[in-house]
Amino acid sequence: MTWLLVFLGAAMLIALTPGANNLLGLHHGIQHGLPRALAGLLGRLAAFTLMIGAVAAGLGQLLAASGPALTAIKWAGVAYLVWLGVKLLRSTPQPPAEQAPGPVLRKEFLVAITNPKAVLIFTAFVPQFVDPAHGSPTAQIAILGAVYLLAEFLAGTAYAAAGAALKSVRLSLRARRNVDRGTGVVLIGMAGTLAAAGS
């Protein structure tokens, strides 16, 4: 169990790091409340589950070794982050609303599935904790993946709850507009950082 606890600690540090999905979770908490933000978190976890399944099936190493595939994922992620950022910058201030869960879930899924850093987490970070002494590598990847999903769930819930707490303060429409602008600028900045990475 020690290796799992060490992995959980490391996974929590990674999952708590501010990133595009956590920023979206915070924004969804502010705009739509905790239930819808948690629905978005399910989209992120679904994307990560697909990645874990790919790694367990042996596709992870092929993807990590494929420059064109990673490049395609990278630029898809850049484009989607820019699109989200511009959309937020151009949005009209609206009072907080309980948006249907579908769009929120879809946004988080698309940000997660097009994040090359997430691909590297599951193809490079997770396999480091696989130990032949603990049994089948495939089974270990499945267990480690489940532990990482737990860490991501806890971290994502924390960001969503923080956003929901800000929502309860009942920010003015102007303040919400500033939050949208700030979120948009940060997302576009993350897109720029991602675009510049490895170039």
PDB file of N, CA and C in Angstrom, residues 1-91:
ATOM      1  N   MET A   1       0.817  -1.218   0.000  1.00  0.00           N
ATOM      2  CA  MET A   1       0.000   0.000   0.000  1.00  0.00           C
ATOM      3  C   MET A   1       0.850   1.267   0.000  1.00  0.00           C
ATOM      4  N   THR A   2       2.117   1.143   0.448  1.00  0.00           N
ATOM      5  CA  THR A   2       2.963   2.339   0.534  1.00  0.00           C
ATOM      6  C   THR A   2       3.139   2.997  -0.827  1.00  0.00           C
ATOM      7  N   TRP A   3       3.376   2.184  -1.866  1.00  0.00           N
ATOM      8  CA  TRP A   3       3.596   2.747  -3.195  1.00  0.00           C
ATOM      9  C   TRP A   3       2.359   3.484  -3.700  1.00  0.00           C
ATOM     10  N   LEU A   4       1.162   2.982  -3.316  1.00  0.00           N
ATOM     11  CA  LEU A   4      -0.067   3.663  -3.722  1.00  0.00           C
ATOM     12  C   LEU A   4      -0.232   4.993  -2.998  1.00  0.00           C
ATOM     13  N   LEU A   5       0.159   5.032  -1.726  1.00  0.00           N
ATOM     14  CA  LEU A   5       0.059   6.281  -0.964  1.00  0.00           C
ATOM     15  C   LEU A   5       1.040   7.320  -1.503  1.00  0.00           C
ATOM     16  N   VAL A   6       2.243   6.863  -1.851  1.00  0.00           N
ATOM     17  CA  VAL A   6       3.223   7.780  -2.448  1.00  0.00           C
ATOM     18  C   VAL A   6       2.686   8.308  -3.777  1.00  0.00           C
ATOM     19  N   PHE A   7       2.112   7.402  -4.572  1.00  0.00           N
ATOM     20  CA  PHE A   7       1.555   7.818  -5.858  1.00  0.00           C
ATOM     21  C   PHE A   7       0.395   8.785  -5.660  1.00  0.00           C
ATOM     22  N   LEU A   8      -0.470   8.510  -4.691  1.00  0.00           N
ATOM     23  CA  LEU A   8      -1.610   9.400  -4.437  1.00  0.00           C
ATOM     24  C   LEU A   8      -1.129  10.796  -4.063  1.00  0.00           C
ATOM     25  N   GLY A   9      -0.087  10.876  -3.226  1.00  0.00           N
ATOM     26  CA  GLY A   9       0.454  12.179  -2.855  1.00  0.00           C
ATOM     27  C   GLY A   9       0.984  12.939  -4.057  1.00  0.00           C
ATOM     28  N   ALA A  10       1.727  12.230  -4.900  1.00  0.00           N
ATOM     29  CA  ALA A  10       2.269  12.872  -6.104  1.00  0.00           C
ATOM     30  C   ALA A  10       1.142  13.262  -7.055  1.00  0.00           C
ATOM     31  N   ALA A  11       0.144  12.391  -7.190  1.00  0.00           N
ATOM     32  CA  ALA A  11      -0.984  12.678  -8.076  1.00  0.00           C
ATOM     33  C   ALA A  11      -1.773  13.886  -7.594  1.00  0.00           C
ATOM     34  N   MET A  12      -1.929  14.018  -6.272  1.00  0.00           N
ATOM     35  CA  MET A  12      -2.661  15.162  -5.726  1.00  0.00           C
ATOM     36  C   MET A  12      -1.940  16.466  -6.046  1.00  0.00           C
ATOM     37  N   LEU A  13      -0.611  16.455  -5.951  1.00  0.00           N
ATOM     38  CA  LEU A  13       0.154  17.665  -6.279  1.00  0.00           C
ATOM     39  C   LEU A  13      -0.048  18.060  -7.739  1.00  0.00           C
ATOM     40  N   ILE A  14      -0.041  17.071  -8.612  1.00  0.00           N
ATOM     41  CA  ILE A  14      -0.252  17.346 -10.035  1.00  0.00           C
ATOM     42  C   ILE A  14      -1.677  17.818 -10.284  1.00  0.00           C
ATOM     43  N   ALA A  15      -2.639  17.122  -9.682  1.00  0.00           N
ATOM     44  CA  ALA A  15      -4.052  17.443  -9.927  1.00  0.00           C
ATOM     45  C   ALA A  15      -4.435  18.815  -9.386  1.00  0.00           C
ATOM     46  N   LEU A  16      -3.804  19.243  -8.303  1.00  0.00           N
ATOM     47  CA  LEU A  16      -4.135  20.540  -7.703  1.00  0.00           C
ATOM     48  C   LEU A  16      -3.481  21.715  -8.428  1.00  0.00           C
ATOM     49  N   THR A  17      -2.504  21.416  -9.279  1.00  0.00           N
ATOM     50  CA  THR A  17      -1.833  22.482 -10.017  1.00  0.00           C
ATOM     51  C   THR A  17      -2.834  23.220 -10.900  1.00  0.00           C
ATOM     52  N   PRO A  18      -2.867  24.553 -10.831  1.00  0.00           N
ATOM     53  CA  PRO A  18      -3.803  25.293 -11.685  1.00  0.00           C
ATOM     54  C   PRO A  18      -3.555  25.004 -13.161  1.00  0.00           C
ATOM     55  N   GLY A  19      -4.591  24.682 -13.859  1.00  0.00           N
ATOM     56  CA  GLY A  19      -4.507  24.397 -15.289  1.00  0.00           C
ATOM     57  C   GLY A  19      -5.833  24.732 -15.941  1.00  0.00           C
ATOM     58  N   ALA A  20      -5.945  24.417 -17.212  1.00  0.00           N
ATOM     59  CA  ALA A  20      -7.151  24.793 -17.958  1.00  0.00           C
ATOM     60  C   ALA A  20      -8.407  24.147 -17.385  1.00  0.00           C
ATOM     61  N   ASN A  21      -8.344  22.849 -17.057  1.00  0.00           N
ATOM     62  CA  ASN A  21      -9.536  22.194 -16.524  1.00  0.00           C
ATOM     63  C   ASN A  21      -9.921  22.721 -15.150  1.00  0.00           C
ATOM     64  N   ASN A  22      -8.925  22.938 -14.283  1.00  0.00           N
ATOM     65  CA  ASN A  22      -9.236  23.475 -12.963  1.00  0.00           C
ATOM     66  C   ASN A  22      -9.789  24.894 -13.069  1.00  0.00           C
ATOM     67  N   LEU A  23      -9.246  25.671 -13.987  1.00  0.00           N
ATOM     68  CA  LEU A  23      -9.755  27.022 -14.201  1.00  0.00           C
ATOM     69  C   LEU A  23     -11.198  26.979 -14.694  1.00  0.00           C
ATOM     70  N   LEU A  24     -11.490  26.059 -15.610  1.00  0.00           N
ATOM     71  CA  LEU A  24     -12.864  25.905 -16.082  1.00  0.00           C
ATOM     72  C   LEU A  24     -13.789  25.471 -14.952  1.00  0.00           C
ATOM     73  N   GLY A  25     -13.307  24.548 -14.112  1.00  0.00           N
ATOM     74  CA  GLY A  25     -14.108  24.104 -12.975  1.00  0.00           C
ATOM     75  C   GLY A  25     -14.435  25.250 -12.036  1.00  0.00           C
ATOM     76  N   LEU A  26     -13.447  26.101 -11.781  1.00  0.00           N
ATOM     77  CA  LEU A  26     -13.667  27.283 -10.944  1.00  0.00           C
ATOM     78  C   LEU A  26     -14.699  28.208 -11.589  1.00  0.00           C
ATOM     79  N   HIS A  27     -14.532  28.444 -12.892  1.00  0.00           N
ATOM     80  CA  HIS A  27     -15.456  29.318 -13.624  1.00  0.00           C
ATOM     81  C   HIS A  27     -16.878  28.752 -13.620  1.00  0.00           C
ATOM     82  N   HIS A  28     -17.006  27.449 -13.860  1.00  0.00           N
ATOM     83  CA  HIS A  28     -18.331  26.835 -13.856  1.00  0.00           C
ATOM     84  C   HIS A  28     -18.980  26.905 -12.479  1.00  0.00           C
ATOM     85  N   GLY A  29     -18.154  26.779 -11.439  1.00  0.00           N
ATOM     86  CA  GLY A  29     -18.696  26.920 -10.085  1.00  0.00           C
ATOM     87  C   GLY A  29     -19.245  28.308  -9.845  1.00  0.00           C
ATOM     88  N   ILE A  30     -18.521  29.325 -10.327  1.00  0.00           N
ATOM     89  CA  ILE A  30     -18.971  30.713 -10.160  1.00  0.00           C
ATOM     90  C   ILE A  30     -20.236  30.978 -10.970  1.00  0.00           C
ATOM     91  N   GLN A  31     -20.240  30.509 -12.205  1.00  0.00           N
ATOM     92  CA  GLN A  31     -21.340  30.848 -13.113  1.00  0.00           C
ATOM     93  C   GLN A  31     -22.576  29.970 -12.930  1.00  0.00           C
ATOM     94  N   HIS A  32     -22.362  28.676 -12.655  1.00  0.00           N
ATOM     95  CA  HIS A  32     -23.483  27.743 -12.674  1.00  0.00           C
ATOM     96  C   HIS A  32     -23.740  27.020 -11.352  1.00  0.00           C
ATOM     97  N   GLY A  33     -22.851  27.165 -10.398  1.00  0.00           N
ATOM     98  CA  GLY A  33     -23.048  26.483  -9.124  1.00  0.00           C
ATOM     99  C   GLY A  33     -22.343  25.137  -9.072  1.00  0.00           C
ATOM    100  N   LEU A  34     -22.302  24.569  -7.872  1.00  0.00           N
ATOM    101  CA  LEU A  34     -21.542  23.337  -7.641  1.00  0.00           C
ATOM    102  C   LEU A  34     -22.058  22.139  -8.432  1.00  0.00           C
ATOM    103  N   PRO A  35     -23.386  21.885  -8.504  1.00  0.00           N
ATOM    104  CA  PRO A  35     -23.840  20.689  -9.242  1.00  0.00           C
ATOM    105  C   PRO A  35     -23.395  20.676 -10.699  1.00  0.00           C
ATOM    106  N   ARG A  36     -23.513  21.814 -11.398  1.00  0.00           N
ATOM    107  CA  ARG A  36     -23.119  21.851 -12.802  1.00  0.00           C
ATOM    108  C   ARG A  36     -21.601  21.792 -12.949  1.00  0.00           C
ATOM    109  N   ALA A  37     -20.877  22.399 -12.021  1.00  0.00           N
ATOM    110  CA  ALA A  37     -19.416  22.322 -12.070  1.00  0.00           C
ATOM    111  C   ALA A  37     -18.952  20.882 -11.882  1.00  0.00           C
ATOM    112  N   LEU A  38     -19.622  20.153 -11.005  1.00  0.00           N
ATOM    113  CA  LEU A  38     -19.272  18.744 -10.801  1.00  0.00           C
ATOM    114  C   LEU A  38     -19.645  17.909 -12.020  1.00  0.00           C
ATOM    115  N   ALA A  39     -20.707  18.303 -12.725  1.00  0.00           N
ATOM    116  CA  ALA A  39     -21.045  17.621 -13.982  1.00  0.00           C
ATOM    117  C   ALA A  39     -19.918  17.807 -14.991  1.00  0.00           C
ATOM    118  N   GLY A  40     -19.349  19.014 -15.032  1.00  0.00           N
ATOM    119  CA  GLY A  40     -18.205  19.259 -15.901  1.00  0.00           C
ATOM    120  C   GLY A  40     -17.022  18.403 -15.508  1.00  0.00           C
ATOM    121  N   LEU A  41     -16.817  18.236 -14.219  1.00  0.00           N
ATOM    122  CA  LEU A  41     -15.721  17.403 -13.727  1.00  0.00           C
ATOM    123  C   LEU A  41     -15.861  15.965 -14.232  1.00  0.00           C
ATOM    124  N   LEU A  42     -17.094  15.486 -14.349  1.00  0.00           N
ATOM    125  CA  LEU A  42     -17.307  14.141 -14.887  1.00  0.00           C
ATOM    126  C   LEU A  42     -16.800  14.034 -16.327  1.00  0.00           C
ATOM    127  N   GLY A  43     -16.935  15.124 -17.092  1.00  0.00           N
ATOM    128  CA  GLY A  43     -16.404  15.128 -18.450  1.00  0.00           C
ATOM    129  C   GLY A  43     -14.899  14.979 -18.454  1.00  0.00           C
ATOM    130  N   ARG A  44     -14.239  15.684 -17.550  1.00  0.00           N
ATOM    131  CA  ARG A  44     -12.780  15.575 -17.429  1.00  0.00           C
ATOM    132  C   ARG A  44     -12.372  14.153 -17.048  1.00  0.00           C
ATOM    133  N   LEU A  45     -13.066  13.573 -16.069  1.00  0.00           N
ATOM    134  CA  LEU A  45     -12.732  12.222 -15.626  1.00  0.00           C
ATOM    135  C   LEU A  45     -12.979  11.199 -16.735  1.00  0.00           C
ATOM    136  N   ALA A  46     -14.015  11.436 -17.547  1.00  0.00           N
ATOM    137  CA  ALA A  46     -14.279  10.523 -18.670  1.00  0.00           C
ATOM    138  C   ALA A  46     -13.123  10.550 -19.665  1.00  0.00           C
ATOM    139  N   ALA A  47     -12.619  11.754 -19.964  1.00  0.00           N
ATOM    140  CA  ALA A  47     -11.489  11.876 -20.884  1.00  0.00           C
ATOM    141  C   ALA A  47     -10.263  11.164 -20.326  1.00  0.00           C
ATOM    142  N   PHE A  48      -9.986  11.368 -19.040  1.00  0.00           N
ATOM    143  CA  PHE A  48      -8.826  10.736 -18.428  1.00  0.00           C
ATOM    144  C   PHE A  48      -8.989   9.208 -18.363  1.00  0.00           C
ATOM    145  N   THR A  49     -10.219   8.743 -18.170  1.00  0.00           N
ATOM    146  CA  THR A  49     -10.465   7.299 -18.162  1.00  0.00           C
ATOM    147  C   THR A  49     -10.127   6.687 -19.516  1.00  0.00           C
ATOM    148  N   LEU A  50     -10.490   7.385 -20.581  1.00  0.00           N
ATOM    149  CA  LEU A  50     -10.136   6.908 -21.931  1.00  0.00           C
ATOM    150  C   LEU A  50      -8.623   6.829 -22.093  1.00  0.00           C
ATOM    151  N   MET A  51      -7.909   7.836 -21.585  1.00  0.00           N
ATOM    152  CA  MET A  51      -6.450   7.825 -21.688  1.00  0.00           C
ATOM    153  C   MET A  51      -5.836   6.677 -20.894  1.00  0.00           C
ATOM    154  N   ILE A  52      -6.367   6.448 -19.707  1.00  0.00           N
ATOM    155  CA  ILE A  52      -5.855   5.347 -18.879  1.00  0.00           C
ATOM    156  C   ILE A  52      -6.093   4.016 -19.580  1.00  0.00           C
ATOM    157  N   GLY A  53      -7.283   3.862 -20.170  1.00  0.00           N
ATOM    158  CA  GLY A  53      -7.582   2.639 -20.903  1.00  0.00           C
ATOM    159  C   GLY A  53      -6.622   2.435 -22.064  1.00  0.00           C
ATOM    160  N   ALA A  54      -6.285   3.521 -22.760  1.00  0.00           N
ATOM    161  CA  ALA A  54      -5.348   3.430 -23.885  1.00  0.00           C
ATOM    162  C   ALA A  54      -3.972   2.994 -23.409  1.00  0.00           C
ATOM    163  N   VAL A  55      -3.523   3.549 -22.286  1.00  0.00           N
ATOM    164  CA  VAL A  55      -2.210   3.180 -21.742  1.00  0.00           C
ATOM    165  C   VAL A  55      -2.218   1.719 -21.298  1.00  0.00           C
ATOM    166  N   ALA A  56      -3.286   1.298 -20.618  1.00  0.00           N
ATOM    167  CA  ALA A  56      -3.382  -0.088 -20.159  1.00  0.00           C
ATOM    168  C   ALA A  56      -3.406  -1.063 -21.335  1.00  0.00           C
ATOM    169  N   ALA A  57      -3.974  -0.609 -22.464  1.00  0.00           N
ATOM    170  CA  ALA A  57      -4.039  -1.464 -23.651  1.00  0.00           C
ATOM    171  C   ALA A  57      -2.745  -1.448 -24.459  1.00  0.00           C
ATOM    172  N   GLY A  58      -1.774  -0.637 -24.015  1.00  0.00           N
ATOM    173  CA  GLY A  58      -0.494  -0.582 -24.706  1.00  0.00           C
ATOM    174  C   GLY A  58      -0.406   0.481 -25.777  1.00  0.00           C
ATOM    175  N   LEU A  59      -1.466   1.276 -25.922  1.00  0.00           N
ATOM    176  CA  LEU A  59      -1.452   2.314 -26.950  1.00  0.00           C
ATOM    177  C   LEU A  59      -0.704   3.564 -26.502  1.00  0.00           C
ATOM    178  N   GLY A  60      -0.526   3.694 -25.201  1.00  0.00           N
ATOM    179  CA  GLY A  60       0.107   4.891 -24.665  1.00  0.00           C
ATOM    180  C   GLY A  60       1.517   5.100 -25.171  1.00  0.00           C
ATOM    181  N   GLN A  61       2.317   4.014 -25.184  1.00  0.00           N
ATOM    182  CA  GLN A  61       3.701   4.128 -25.638  1.00  0.00           C
ATOM    183  C   GLN A  61       3.760   4.514 -27.115  1.00  0.00           C
ATOM    184  N   LEU A  62       2.842   3.954 -27.905  1.00  0.00           N
ATOM    185  CA  LEU A  62       2.808   4.292 -29.327  1.00  0.00           C
ATOM    186  C   LEU A  62       2.475   5.767 -29.522  1.00  0.00           C
ATOM    187  N   LEU A  63       1.501   6.248 -28.724  1.00  0.00           N
ATOM    188  CA  LEU A  63       1.107   7.648 -28.836  1.00  0.00           C
ATOM    189  C   LEU A  63       2.235   8.567 -28.387  1.00  0.00           C
ATOM    190  N   ALA A  64       2.886   8.221 -27.265  1.00  0.00           N
ATOM    191  CA  ALA A  64       3.968   9.056 -26.747  1.00  0.00           C
ATOM    192  C   ALA A  64       5.144   9.118 -27.721  1.00  0.00           C
ATOM    193  N   ALA A  65       5.331   8.028 -28.469  1.00  0.00           N
ATOM    194  CA  ALA A  65       6.458   7.980 -29.410  1.00  0.00           C
ATOM    195  C   ALA A  65       6.119   8.599 -30.760  1.00  0.00           C
ATOM    196  N   SER A  66       4.851   8.937 -30.954  1.00  0.00           N
ATOM    197  CA  SER A  66       4.420   9.472 -32.249  1.00  0.00           C
ATOM    198  C   SER A  66       4.421  10.990 -32.217  1.00  0.00           C
ATOM    199  N   GLY A  67       5.425  11.584 -32.846  1.00  0.00           N
ATOM    200  CA  GLY A  67       5.493  13.038 -32.903  1.00  0.00           C
ATOM    201  C   GLY A  67       4.289  13.674 -33.566  1.00  0.00           C
ATOM    202  N   PRO A  68       3.863  13.186 -34.744  1.00  0.00           N
ATOM    203  CA  PRO A  68       2.708  13.793 -35.410  1.00  0.00           C
ATOM    204  C   PRO A  68       1.426  13.721 -34.581  1.00  0.00           C
ATOM    205  N   ALA A  69       1.218  12.602 -33.871  1.00  0.00           N
ATOM    206  CA  ALA A  69       0.005  12.462 -33.068  1.00  0.00           C
ATOM    207  C   ALA A  69       0.003  13.473 -31.922  1.00  0.00           C
ATOM    208  N   LEU A  70       1.131  13.587 -31.230  1.00  0.00           N
ATOM    209  CA  LEU A  70       1.211  14.554 -30.134  1.00  0.00           C
ATOM    210  C   LEU A  70       1.084  15.986 -30.645  1.00  0.00           C
ATOM    211  N   THR A  71       1.644  16.242 -31.814  1.00  0.00           N
ATOM    212  CA  THR A  71       1.541  17.579 -32.404  1.00  0.00           C
ATOM    213  C   THR A  71       0.088  17.908 -32.745  1.00  0.00           C
ATOM    214  N   ALA A  72      -0.628  16.917 -33.290  1.00  0.00           N
ATOM    215  CA  ALA A  72      -2.039  17.128 -33.620  1.00  0.00           C
ATOM    216  C   ALA A  72      -2.852  17.401 -32.362  1.00  0.00           C
ATOM    217  N   ILE A  73      -2.592  16.642 -31.292  1.00  0.00           N
ATOM    218  CA  ILE A  73      -3.299  16.856 -30.027  1.00  0.00           C
ATOM    219  C   ILE A  73      -2.968  18.238 -29.476  1.00  0.00           C
ATOM    220  N   LYS A  74      -1.697  18.600 -29.565  1.00  0.00           N
ATOM    221  CA  LYS A  74      -1.254  19.904 -29.060  1.00  0.00           C
ATOM    222  C   LYS A  74      -2.011  21.036 -29.745  1.00  0.00           C
ATOM    223  N   TRP A  75      -2.059  21.025 -31.080  1.00  0.00           N
ATOM    224  CA  TRP A  75      -2.684  22.137 -31.788  1.00  0.00           C
ATOM    225  C   TRP A  75      -4.201  22.130 -31.673  1.00  0.00           C
ATOM    226  N   ALA A  76      -4.779  20.950 -31.506  1.00  0.00           N
ATOM    227  CA  ALA A  76      -6.215  20.893 -31.226  1.00  0.00           C
ATOM    228  C   ALA A  76      -6.496  21.534 -29.874  1.00  0.00           C
ATOM    229  N   GLY A  77      -5.637  21.246 -28.891  1.00  0.00           N
ATOM    230  CA  GLY A  77      -5.788  21.855 -27.570  1.00  0.00           C
ATOM    231  C   GLY A  77      -5.605  23.361 -27.615  1.00  0.00           C
ATOM    232  N   VAL A  78      -4.603  23.831 -28.370  1.00  0.00           N
ATOM    233  CA  VAL A  78      -4.364  25.273 -28.513  1.00  0.00           C
ATOM    234  C   VAL A  78      -5.596  25.950 -29.112  1.00  0.00           C
ATOM    235  N   ALA A  79      -6.113  25.371 -30.195  1.00  0.00           N
ATOM    236  CA  ALA A  79      -7.264  25.968 -30.873  1.00  0.00           C
ATOM    237  C   ALA A  79      -8.481  26.029 -29.962  1.00  0.00           C
ATOM    238  N   TYR A  80      -8.722  24.953 -29.203  1.00  0.00           N
ATOM    239  CA  TYR A  80      -9.907  24.928 -28.346  1.00  0.00           C
ATOM    240  C   TYR A  80      -9.771  25.915 -27.189  1.00  0.00           C
ATOM    241  N   LEU A  81      -8.583  26.023 -26.608  1.00  0.00           N
ATOM    242  CA  LEU A  81      -8.381  26.986 -25.525  1.00  0.00           C
ATOM    243  C   LEU A  81      -8.560  28.419 -26.024  1.00  0.00           C
ATOM    244  N   VAL A  82      -8.047  28.708 -27.223  1.00  0.00           N
ATOM    245  CA  VAL A  82      -8.228  30.044 -27.790  1.00  0.00           C
ATOM    246  C   VAL A  82      -9.708  30.316 -28.029  1.00  0.00           C
ATOM    247  N   TRP A  83     -10.407  29.334 -28.573  1.00  0.00           N
ATOM    248  CA  TRP A  83     -11.848  29.502 -28.837  1.00  0.00           C
ATOM    249  C   TRP A  83     -12.609  29.789 -27.551  1.00  0.00           C
ATOM    250  N   LEU A  84     -12.321  29.000 -26.499  1.00  0.00           N
ATOM    251  CA  LEU A  84     -12.989  29.232 -25.210  1.00  0.00           C
ATOM    252  C   LEU A  84     -12.643  30.609 -24.649  1.00  0.00           C
ATOM    253  N   GLY A  85     -11.351  30.974 -24.741  1.00  0.00           N
ATOM    254  CA  GLY A  85     -10.918  32.260 -24.211  1.00  0.00           C
ATOM    255  C   GLY A  85     -11.582  33.426 -24.905  1.00  0.00           C
ATOM    256  N   VAL A  86     -11.615  33.389 -26.232  1.00  0.00           N
ATOM    257  CA  VAL A  86     -12.251  34.470 -27.004  1.00  0.00           C
ATOM    258  C   VAL A  86     -13.740  34.533 -26.701  1.00  0.00           C
ATOM    259  N   LYS A  87     -14.365  33.372 -26.578  1.00  0.00           N
ATOM    260  CA  LYS A  87     -15.796  33.329 -26.263  1.00  0.00           C
ATOM    261  C   LYS A  87     -16.080  34.005 -24.919  1.00  0.00           C
ATOM    262  N   LEU A  88     -15.225  33.759 -23.940  1.00  0.00           N
ATOM    263  CA  LEU A  88     -15.406  34.386 -22.620  1.00  0.00           C
ATOM    264  C   LEU A  88     -15.136  35.887 -22.696  1.00  0.00           C
ATOM    265  N   LEU A  89     -14.142  36.294 -23.461  1.00  0.00           N
ATOM    266  CA  LEU A  89     -13.838  37.719 -23.594  1.00  0.00           C
ATOM    267  C   LEU A  89     -14.988  38.477 -24.248  1.00  0.00           C
ATOM    268  N   ARG A  90     -15.703  37.821 -25.141  1.00  0.00           N
ATOM    269  CA  ARG A  90     -16.784  38.475 -25.868  1.00  0.00           C
ATOM    270  C   ARG A  90     -18.150  38.268 -25.218  1.00  0.00           C
ATOM    271  N   SER A  91     -18.184  37.513 -24.120  1.00  0.00           N
ATOM    272  CA  SER A  91     -19.468  37.186 -23.505  1.00  0.00           C
ATOM    273  C   SER A  91     -20.102  38.409 -22.850  1.00  0.00           C
TER     274      SER A  91
END
